[in-house]
PDB file of C-alpha atoms in Angstrom:
ATOM      1  CA  MET A   1       0.000   0.000   0.000  1.00 84.00           C
ATOM      2  CA  THR A   2       1.399   3.412  -1.001  1.00 93.00           C
ATOM      3  CA  GLN A   3       0.762   6.370   1.262  1.00 96.00           C
ATOM      4  CA  PRO A   4       0.857  10.022   0.174  1.00 97.00           C
ATOM      5  CA  ALA A   5       3.108  12.652   1.689  1.00 98.00           C
ATOM      6  CA  LEU A   6       1.379  15.548   3.437  1.00 98.00           C
ATOM      7  CA  PHE A   7       2.176  19.097   4.400  1.00 98.00           C
ATOM      8  CA  ILE A   8      -0.007  20.099   7.354  1.00 98.00           C
ATOM      9  CA  ALA A   9      -0.152  23.484   9.064  1.00 98.00           C
ATOM     10  CA  HIS A  10      -0.124  23.010  12.828  1.00 97.00           C
ATOM     11  CA  GLY A  11      -1.339  26.542  13.596  1.00 94.00           C
ATOM     12  CA  SER A  12      -1.394  27.663  17.222  1.00 92.00           C
ATOM     13  CA  PRO A  13      -0.869  25.075  19.984  1.00 93.00           C
ATOM     14  CA  THR A  14      -4.491  25.754  20.996  1.00 93.00           C
ATOM     15  CA  LEU A  15      -5.479  23.695  17.975  1.00 94.00           C
ATOM     16  CA  ALA A  16      -5.252  20.814  20.455  1.00 95.00           C
ATOM     17  CA  ILE A  17      -8.359  22.038  22.311  1.00 96.00           C
ATOM     18  CA  GLU A  18     -10.262  23.747  19.505  1.00 95.00           C
ATOM     19  CA  ASP A  19     -13.323  22.488  17.655  1.00 95.00           C
ATOM     20  CA  ASN A  20     -13.510  24.210  14.293  1.00 95.00           C
ATOM     21  CA  ALA A  21     -13.538  23.480  10.565  1.00 96.00           C
ATOM     22  CA  TYR A  22      -9.818  22.710  10.508  1.00 97.00           C
ATOM     23  CA  THR A  23      -9.804  20.311  13.454  1.00 97.00           C
ATOM     24  CA  LYS A  24     -12.825  18.569  11.973  1.00 97.00           C
ATOM     25  CA  PHE A  25     -10.970  18.273   8.663  1.00 97.00           C
ATOM     26  CA  LEU A  26      -7.877  16.770  10.332  1.00 97.00           C
ATOM     27  CA  LYS A  27     -10.013  14.209  12.169  1.00 96.00           C
ATOM     28  CA  GLN A  28     -11.761  13.255   8.952  1.00 95.00           C
ATOM     29  CA  LEU A  29      -8.459  13.074   7.085  1.00 95.00           C
ATOM     30  CA  GLY A  30      -6.906  10.641   9.537  1.00 95.00           C
ATOM     31  CA  GLN A  31      -9.918   8.534  10.385  1.00 90.00           C
ATOM     32  CA  GLU A  32     -11.948   8.400   7.175  1.00 88.00           C
ATOM     33  CA  ILE A  33      -9.899   9.468   4.159  1.00 87.00           C
ATOM     34  CA  LEU A  34      -6.428   8.004   4.650  1.00 89.00           C
ATOM     35  CA  ARG A  35      -5.877   4.286   4.830  1.00 87.00           C
ATOM     36  CA  LYS A  36      -4.278   3.532   8.174  1.00 91.00           C
ATOM     37  CA  PRO A  37      -0.482   3.677   7.778  1.00 96.00           C
ATOM     38  CA  ARG A  38       1.809   1.173   9.450  1.00 97.00           C
ATOM     39  CA  ALA A  39       3.986   4.071  10.627  1.00 98.00           C
ATOM     40  CA  ILE A  40       4.403   7.832  10.330  1.00 98.00           C
ATOM     41  CA  VAL A  41       7.552   9.827   9.634  1.00 98.00           C
ATOM     42  CA  ILE A  42       7.123  13.465  10.615  1.00 98.00           C
ATOM     43  CA  PHE A  43       9.278  16.547  10.060  1.00 98.00           C
ATOM     44  CA  SER A  44       8.290  19.272  12.539  1.00 98.00           C
ATOM     45  CA  ALA A  45       9.126  22.961  12.311  1.00 98.00           C
ATOM     46  CA  HIS A  46       9.701  22.888  16.064  1.00 97.00           C
ATOM     47  CA  TRP A  47      12.736  20.642  15.779  1.00 98.00           C
ATOM     48  CA  ASP A  48      15.107  22.890  13.879  1.00 98.00           C
ATOM     49  CA  SER A  49      18.723  21.784  14.049  1.00 98.00           C
ATOM     50  CA  PRO A  50      21.886  21.991  11.920  1.00 97.00           C
ATOM     51  CA  ASP A  51      22.278  18.261  12.601  1.00 98.00           C
ATOM     52  CA  GLN A  52      19.911  15.771  11.007  1.00 98.00           C
ATOM     53  CA  TYR A  53      18.249  13.831  13.832  1.00 98.00           C
ATOM     54  CA  VAL A  54      16.202  10.633  13.678  1.00 98.00           C
ATOM     55  CA  THR A  55      14.340   9.425  16.771  1.00 98.00           C
ATOM     56  CA  GLU A  56      14.922   5.824  17.799  1.00 98.00           C
ATOM     57  CA  ASP A  57      12.566   5.649  20.787  1.00 98.00           C
ATOM     58  CA  THR A  58      10.271   2.709  21.437  1.00 98.00           C
ATOM     59  CA  HIS A  59       7.770   5.149  23.002  1.00 98.00           C
ATOM     60  CA  HIS A  60       7.478   8.947  22.790  1.00 98.00           C
ATOM     61  CA  GLN A  61       6.705  11.327  25.608  1.00 96.00           C
ATOM     62  CA  THR A  62       4.646  14.484  24.993  1.00 97.00           C
ATOM     63  CA  LEU A  63       6.557  17.781  24.984  1.00 97.00           C
ATOM     64  CA  HIS A  64       4.624  20.842  26.164  1.00 96.00           C
ATOM     65  CA  ASP A  65       7.013  23.223  24.451  1.00 95.00           C
ATOM     66  CA  PHE A  66       4.879  26.379  24.704  1.00 94.00           C
ATOM     67  CA  TYR A  67       4.208  29.045  27.316  1.00 91.00           C
ATOM     68  CA  GLY A  68       1.246  31.082  28.527  1.00 91.00           C
ATOM     69  CA  PHE A  69      -1.514  28.812  27.244  1.00 92.00           C
ATOM     70  CA  PRO A  70      -4.573  27.399  29.072  1.00 91.00           C
ATOM     71  CA  ASP A  71      -3.738  25.002  31.898  1.00 93.00           C
ATOM     72  CA  GLU A  72      -5.633  22.132  30.276  1.00 94.00           C
ATOM     73  CA  MET A  73      -3.115  22.030  27.441  1.00 94.00           C
ATOM     74  CA  TYR A  74      -0.323  21.047  29.812  1.00 96.00           C
ATOM     75  CA  ASN A  75      -2.328  18.020  30.913  1.00 95.00           C
ATOM     76  CA  ILE A  76      -2.676  16.603  27.409  1.00 96.00           C
ATOM     77  CA  ASN A  77      -0.576  13.527  26.710  1.00 96.00           C
ATOM     78  CA  TYR A  78      -0.181  11.641  23.457  1.00 97.00           C
ATOM     79  CA  PRO A  79       2.170   8.747  24.308  1.00 94.00           C
ATOM     80  CA  VAL A  80       2.595   7.041  20.953  1.00 97.00           C
ATOM     81  CA  PRO A  81       5.005   4.198  20.124  1.00 98.00           C
ATOM     82  CA  GLY A  82       8.120   4.633  18.064  1.00 98.00           C
ATOM     83  CA  ASP A  83       9.496   2.272  15.421  1.00 98.00           C
ATOM     84  CA  PRO A  84      13.216   1.622  15.995  1.00 98.00           C
ATOM     85  CA  GLU A  85      13.391  -0.716  12.985  1.00 98.00           C
ATOM     86  CA  LEU A  86      12.076   2.031  10.708  1.00 98.00           C
ATOM     87  CA  SER A  87      14.486   4.473  12.375  1.00 98.00           C
ATOM     88  CA  ARG A  88      17.399   2.218  11.454  1.00 98.00           C
ATOM     89  CA  GLU A  89      16.108   1.928   7.891  1.00 98.00           C
ATOM     90  CA  ILE A  90      15.981   5.710   7.602  1.00 98.00           C
ATOM     91  CA  GLY A  91      19.501   5.870   9.002  1.00 98.00           C
ATOM     92  CA  SER A  92      20.662   3.439   6.313  1.00 98.00           C
ATOM     93  CA  ILE A  93      18.997   5.546   3.628  1.00 98.00           C
ATOM     94  CA  PHE A  94      20.720   8.684   4.878  1.00 98.00           C
ATOM     95  CA  LYS A  95      24.053   6.882   5.117  1.00 98.00           C
ATOM     96  CA  ASN A  96      23.744   5.594   1.547  1.00 98.00           C
ATOM     97  CA  ASN A  97      23.024   9.160   0.421  1.00 98.00           C
ATOM     98  CA  ASN A  98      26.012  10.575   2.333  1.00 98.00           C
ATOM     99  CA  LEU A  99      23.823  12.587   4.680  1.00 98.00           C
ATOM    100  CA  PRO A 100      25.344  12.790   8.178  1.00 98.00           C
ATOM    101  CA  PHE A 101      22.761  12.098  10.889  1.00 98.00           C
ATOM    102  CA  LEU A 102      22.401  11.402  14.589  1.00 98.00           C
ATOM    103  CA  MET A 103      20.035   9.056  16.372  1.00 98.00           C
ATOM    104  CA  SER A 104      18.022  10.673  19.163  1.00 98.00           C
ATOM    105  CA  SER A 105      16.256   9.113  22.127  1.00 97.00           C
ATOM    106  CA  GLY A 106      14.247  10.615  24.971  1.00 96.00           C
ATOM    107  CA  ARG A 107      13.416  13.945  23.355  1.00 96.00           C
ATOM    108  CA  GLY A 108       9.655  13.417  23.070  1.00 97.00           C
ATOM    109  CA  LEU A 109       7.308  14.753  20.396  1.00 98.00           C
ATOM    110  CA  ASP A 110       7.026  18.553  20.180  1.00 97.00           C
ATOM    111  CA  HIS A 111       3.661  20.231  19.711  1.00 97.00           C
ATOM    112  CA  GLY A 112       4.257  20.655  15.980  1.00 97.00           C
ATOM    113  CA  ALA A 113       4.079  16.873  15.803  1.00 98.00           C
ATOM    114  CA  TRP A 114       1.655  15.703  18.471  1.00 98.00           C
ATOM    115  CA  VAL A 115      -1.050  18.346  18.022  1.00 97.00           C
ATOM    116  CA  VAL A 116      -1.502  17.312  14.387  1.00 97.00           C
ATOM    117  CA  LEU A 117      -1.107  13.571  14.977  1.00 98.00           C
ATOM    118  CA  ARG A 118      -3.493  13.538  17.927  1.00 97.00           C
ATOM    119  CA  ALA A 119      -6.205  15.139  15.787  1.00 97.00           C
ATOM    120  CA  MET A 120      -5.685  12.670  12.959  1.00 97.00           C
ATOM    121  CA  PHE A 121      -4.997   9.479  14.922  1.00 97.00           C
ATOM    122  CA  PRO A 122      -6.505   9.996  18.390  1.00 96.00           C
ATOM    123  CA  ASN A 123      -5.946   6.396  19.501  1.00 95.00           C
ATOM    124  CA  GLY A 124      -2.177   6.918  19.350  1.00 96.00           C
ATOM    125  CA  ASP A 125      -1.663   3.450  17.923  1.00 96.00           C
ATOM    126  CA  VAL A 126       0.369   4.343  14.811  1.00 97.00           C
ATOM    127  CA  PRO A 127       4.158   4.245  15.431  1.00 98.00           C
ATOM    128  CA  VAL A 128       5.966   7.536  14.839  1.00 98.00           C
ATOM    129  CA  VAL A 129       9.523   8.405  13.832  1.00 98.00           C
ATOM    130  CA  ALA A 130      10.311  12.121  14.163  1.00 98.00           C
ATOM    131  CA  LEU A 131      12.959  13.821  12.020  1.00 98.00           C
ATOM    132  CA  SER A 132      14.455  17.257  12.521  1.00 98.00           C
ATOM    133  CA  VAL A 133      14.525  20.000   9.900  1.00 98.00           C
ATOM    134  CA  ASP A 134      17.260  22.505   9.187  1.00 98.00           C
ATOM    135  CA  SER A 135      16.056  25.974   8.210  1.00 98.00           C
ATOM    136  CA  ARG A 136      19.632  26.965   7.342  1.00 97.00           C
ATOM    137  CA  ARG A 137      19.915  24.444   4.531  1.00 98.00           C
ATOM    138  CA  SER A 138      19.086  25.544   1.011  1.00 98.00           C
ATOM    139  CA  PRO A 139      15.596  24.728  -0.291  1.00 98.00           C
ATOM    140  CA  GLU A 140      17.259  22.308  -2.736  1.00 98.00           C
ATOM    141  CA  GLU A 141      18.835  20.388   0.159  1.00 98.00           C
ATOM    142  CA  GLN A 142      15.591  20.305   2.134  1.00 98.00           C
ATOM    143  CA  TYR A 143      13.735  18.915  -0.875  1.00 98.00           C
ATOM    144  CA  ALA A 144      16.498  16.355  -1.493  1.00 98.00           C
ATOM    145  CA  ILE A 145      16.304  14.991   2.063  1.00 98.00           C
ATOM    146  CA  GLY A 146      12.582  14.422   1.662  1.00 98.00           C
ATOM    147  CA  ARG A 147      13.203  12.731  -1.675  1.00 98.00           C
ATOM    148  CA  MET A 148      15.658  10.320  -0.016  1.00 98.00           C
ATOM    149  CA  ILE A 149      12.818   8.732   1.969  1.00 98.00           C
ATOM    150  CA  SER A 150      10.162   8.839  -0.764  1.00 98.00           C
ATOM    151  CA  GLY A 151      10.399   5.060  -1.189  1.00 98.00           C
ATOM    152  CA  LEU A 152       9.085   4.529   2.338  1.00 98.00           C
ATOM    153  CA  ARG A 153       5.644   5.567   1.125  1.00 97.00           C
ATOM    154  CA  GLU A 154       5.472   2.324  -0.841  1.00 96.00           C
ATOM    155  CA  GLN A 155       5.848   0.487   2.479  1.00 97.00           C
ATOM    156  CA  ASN A 156       2.637   2.043   3.857  1.00 96.00           C
ATOM    157  CA  VAL A 157       4.574   4.771   5.677  1.00 98.00           C
ATOM    158  CA  LEU A 158       2.925   8.194   5.820  1.00 97.00           C
ATOM    159  CA  VAL A 159       5.347  11.135   5.547  1.00 98.00           C
ATOM    160  CA  ILE A 160       4.223  14.442   7.077  1.00 98.00           C
ATOM    161  CA  GLY A 161       5.788  17.879   7.127  1.00 98.00           C
ATOM    162  CA  SER A 162       4.243  19.983   9.926  1.00 98.00           C
ATOM    163  CA  GLY A 163       4.684  23.743   9.819  1.00 98.00           C
ATOM    164  CA  GLY A 164       2.943  26.758   8.320  1.00 97.00           C
ATOM    165  CA  LEU A 165       3.200  28.649   5.037  1.00 97.00           C
ATOM    166  CA  VAL A 166       2.288  32.039   6.506  1.00 97.00           C
ATOM    167  CA  HIS A 167       3.548  32.213  10.084  1.00 96.00           C
ATOM    168  CA  ASN A 168       4.322  35.712  11.322  1.00 94.00           C
ATOM    169  CA  LEU A 169       3.195  36.111  14.934  1.00 89.00           C
ATOM    170  CA  ARG A 170       3.966  39.855  14.833  1.00 91.00           C
ATOM    171  CA  LEU A 171       1.327  40.493  12.173  1.00 90.00           C
ATOM    172  CA  LEU A 172      -1.580  38.579  13.692  1.00 91.00           C
ATOM    173  CA  GLY A 173      -4.960  40.219  14.136  1.00 87.00           C
ATOM    174  CA  ASP A 174      -7.804  39.039  16.322  1.00 84.00           C
ATOM    175  CA  ASN A 175      -9.478  35.727  15.628  1.00 76.00           C
ATOM    176  CA  LYS A 176     -12.359  37.449  13.836  1.00 76.00           C
ATOM    177  CA  SER A 177     -10.126  39.227  11.329  1.00 81.00           C
ATOM    178  CA  ILE A 178     -10.798  38.575   7.676  1.00 91.00           C
ATOM    179  CA  PRO A 179      -7.846  36.999   5.838  1.00 94.00           C
ATOM    180  CA  ALA A 180      -5.164  39.532   4.968  1.00 95.00           C
ATOM    181  CA  ASP A 181      -4.746  40.011   1.213  1.00 96.00           C
ATOM    182  CA  TRP A 182      -0.969  39.641   1.417  1.00 97.00           C
ATOM    183  CA  ALA A 183      -1.246  36.297   3.215  1.00 97.00           C
ATOM    184  CA  VAL A 184      -3.707  34.933   0.679  1.00 97.00           C
ATOM    185  CA  GLU A 185      -1.556  36.134  -2.223  1.00 98.00           C
ATOM    186  CA  PHE A 186       1.511  34.390  -0.793  1.00 98.00           C
ATOM    187  CA  ASP A 187      -0.375  31.135  -0.178  1.00 98.00           C
ATOM    188  CA  ASP A 188      -1.881  31.240  -3.654  1.00 98.00           C
ATOM    189  CA  TRP A 189       1.524  31.817  -5.256  1.00 98.00           C
ATOM    190  CA  VAL A 190       2.974  28.826  -3.410  1.00 98.00           C
ATOM    191  CA  GLY A 191      -0.074  26.784  -4.378  1.00 98.00           C
ATOM    192  CA  GLU A 192       0.384  27.589  -8.066  1.00 98.00           C
ATOM    193  CA  GLN A 193       3.991  26.342  -7.968  1.00 98.00           C
ATOM    194  CA  LEU A 194       2.933  23.179  -6.139  1.00 98.00           C
ATOM    195  CA  VAL A 195       0.151  22.301  -8.564  1.00 98.00           C
ATOM    196  CA  ASN A 196       2.481  22.868 -11.530  1.00 98.00           C
ATOM    197  CA  TRP A 197       5.373  21.201  -9.666  1.00 98.00           C
ATOM    198  CA  ASP A 198       7.448  24.193 -10.662  1.00 98.00           C
ATOM    199  CA  LEU A 199      10.533  23.489  -8.592  1.00 98.00           C
ATOM    200  CA  ARG A 200      12.588  26.116 -10.354  1.00 97.00           C
ATOM    201  CA  SER A 201      10.300  28.866  -9.071  1.00 98.00           C
ATOM    202  CA  LEU A 202       9.345  27.340  -5.742  1.00 98.00           C
ATOM    203  CA  LEU A 203      12.918  26.724  -4.642  1.00 98.00           C
ATOM    204  CA  GLN A 204      13.518  30.446  -5.238  1.00 98.00           C
ATOM    205  CA  TYR A 205      10.479  31.488  -3.193  1.00 98.00           C
ATOM    206  CA  GLU A 206      12.596  33.867  -1.105  1.00 97.00           C
ATOM    207  CA  LYS A 207      13.226  35.933  -4.244  1.00 97.00           C
ATOM    208  CA  LYS A 208      10.075  35.326  -6.266  1.00 98.00           C
ATOM    209  CA  ALA A 209       7.094  34.942  -3.924  1.00 98.00           C
ATOM    210  CA  PRO A 210       4.952  38.019  -3.223  1.00 98.00           C
ATOM    211  CA  HIS A 211       5.031  39.370   0.345  1.00 98.00           C
ATOM    212  CA  VAL A 212       7.629  36.782   1.322  1.00 97.00           C
ATOM    213  CA  ARG A 213       9.198  38.956   4.033  1.00 97.00           C
ATOM    214  CA  ASP A 214       5.832  39.209   5.794  1.00 97.00           C
ATOM    215  CA  ALA A 215       4.829  35.592   5.223  1.00 97.00           C
ATOM    216  CA  VAL A 216       8.201  34.034   6.059  1.00 97.00           C
ATOM    217  CA  PRO A 217      10.008  36.322   8.518  1.00 95.00           C
ATOM    218  CA  ALA A 218      13.604  35.455   9.270  1.00 92.00           C
ATOM    219  CA  TYR A 219      12.779  34.536  12.864  1.00 93.00           C
ATOM    220  CA  ALA A 220      10.198  31.917  11.779  1.00 93.00           C
ATOM    221  CA  LYS A 221      11.658  30.546   8.565  1.00 95.00           C
ATOM    222  CA  GLU A 222      11.597  27.019   9.998  1.00 97.00           C
ATOM    223  CA  HIS A 223       7.824  26.914   9.560  1.00 98.00           C
ATOM    224  CA  ILE A 224       7.832  26.800   5.760  1.00 98.00           C
ATOM    225  CA  VAL A 225      10.670  24.310   5.324  1.00 98.00           C
ATOM    226  CA  PRO A 226       8.627  21.184   6.254  1.00 98.00           C
ATOM    227  CA  LEU A 227       6.723  21.851   3.023  1.00 98.00           C
ATOM    228  CA  LEU A 228       9.888  21.176   1.030  1.00 98.00           C
ATOM    229  CA  TYR A 229      10.728  18.005   2.958  1.00 98.00           C
ATOM    230  CA  ALA A 230       7.185  16.696   2.393  1.00 98.00           C
ATOM    231  CA  MET A 231       7.156  17.725  -1.258  1.00 98.00           C
ATOM    232  CA  GLY A 232      10.466  15.961  -1.778  1.00 98.00           C
ATOM    233  CA  ALA A 233       8.927  12.808  -0.339  1.00 98.00           C
ATOM    234  CA  GLY A 234       6.294  13.088  -3.082  1.00 98.00           C
ATOM    235  CA  ASP A 235       8.842  13.510  -5.883  1.00 97.00           C
ATOM    236  CA  ASN A 236       8.166  10.090  -7.392  1.00 94.00           C
ATOM    237  CA  ASP A 237       4.569  11.160  -8.189  1.00 95.00           C
ATOM    238  CA  ARG A 238       4.863  14.928  -8.646  1.00 97.00           C
ATOM    239  CA  ILE A 239       1.148  15.416  -8.101  1.00 97.00           C
ATOM    240  CA  ALA A 240      -0.001  18.037  -5.585  1.00 98.00           C
ATOM    241  CA  ARG A 241      -3.524  18.637  -4.302  1.00 97.00           C
ATOM    242  CA  LYS A 242      -4.715  21.301  -1.883  1.00 97.00           C
ATOM    243  CA  LEU A 243      -7.030  19.700   0.644  1.00 97.00           C
ATOM    244  CA  PHE A 244      -7.709  22.655   2.947  1.00 97.00           C
ATOM    245  CA  GLN A 245      -6.977  26.375   3.264  1.00 96.00           C
ATOM    246  CA  GLU A 246      -8.252  28.770   5.884  1.00 96.00           C
ATOM    247  CA  TYR A 247      -6.906  31.497   8.177  1.00 96.00           C
ATOM    248  CA  GLN A 248      -6.878  32.363  11.865  1.00 94.00           C
ATOM    249  CA  TYR A 249      -6.035  35.780  13.315  1.00 94.00           C
ATOM    250  CA  GLY A 250      -6.075  37.334   9.857  1.00 94.00           C
ATOM    251  CA  SER A 251      -2.892  35.780   8.498  1.00 95.00           C
ATOM    252  CA  LEU A 252      -2.038  32.493  10.240  1.00 96.00           C
ATOM    253  CA  SER A 253      -2.654  30.102   7.377  1.00 96.00           C
ATOM    254  CA  LEU A 254      -4.100  26.673   8.055  1.00 97.00           C
ATOM    255  CA  ASN A 255      -3.543  24.578   4.983  1.00 96.00           C
ATOM    256  CA  CYS A 256      -3.002  20.992   4.003  1.00 98.00           C
ATOM    257  CA  TRP A 257      -1.379  19.738   0.808  1.00 98.00           C
ATOM    258  CA  MET A 258      -1.233  16.143  -0.383  1.00 98.00           C
ATOM    259  CA  PHE A 259       1.597  14.887  -2.595  1.00 98.00           C
ATOM    260  CA  GLY A 260       0.777  11.667  -4.412  1.00 96.00           C
ATOM    261  CA  GLY A 261      -2.186   9.693  -3.163  1.00 88.00           C
ATOM    262  CA  GLN A 262      -4.036  10.244  -6.414  1.00 80.00           C
ATOM    263  CA  ASP A 263      -6.172   7.166  -5.735  1.00 79.00           C
ATOM    264  CA  ILE A 264      -7.453   8.694  -2.488  1.00 83.00           C
ATOM    265  CA  LYS A 265     -10.860  10.304  -2.956  1.00 78.00           C
ATOM    266  CA  ILE A 266     -11.481  13.588  -1.192  1.00 74.00           C
TER     267      ILE A 266
END
């Protein structure tokens, strides 16, 4: 069974306790639309490191890596299993592609990972291997790392990049704000490159995309890079579909893109 690769916006950590159109979509995506994967490999924007890490845990703890949120969020746990055998396979793939990497144990899953996974697979019974991202790498390198593990999808492994296309906390409005034109224009430009699989343009998004300095500020660049890792994992199909797009606080984009999975009806 071949799984798609997904880019999923994880929004605010409060997504974990919200009930809205996006959380309903994520629940439907995991429980009704996708065939249950045997494992998940996830790249999270909240694990940004110059070293490439691969978790090797048998079980993951839940990291509450956020501050100033409602007390109930710190009581949420999502203790999912790991898959050390899959971790070793990923390590072998990286080694064969001359990508230096480090195995990691005991870190736990950050909220960029568990908030999304908990919505999609609430039973916590799908093993997870978490991989770090590196926002300092070139877009070409980020895409290439995702492409290295594209073959795992044919083993019923779901690859997810969790981040956000427009993620500028300094430009947020209130939660009733209508979507900002600049945010929509940036998302739509990225979407056009994805649908056309125009790598030449997309990999130069920092020079070519409209409003890129507002959408991808230097202090939050790590949020867009999971898109490139996930897209790379879909390189063997080169088919992109937008499954969801909405906004919170005027410009925080909540979107989901599927790469491959053309036989999945949605």
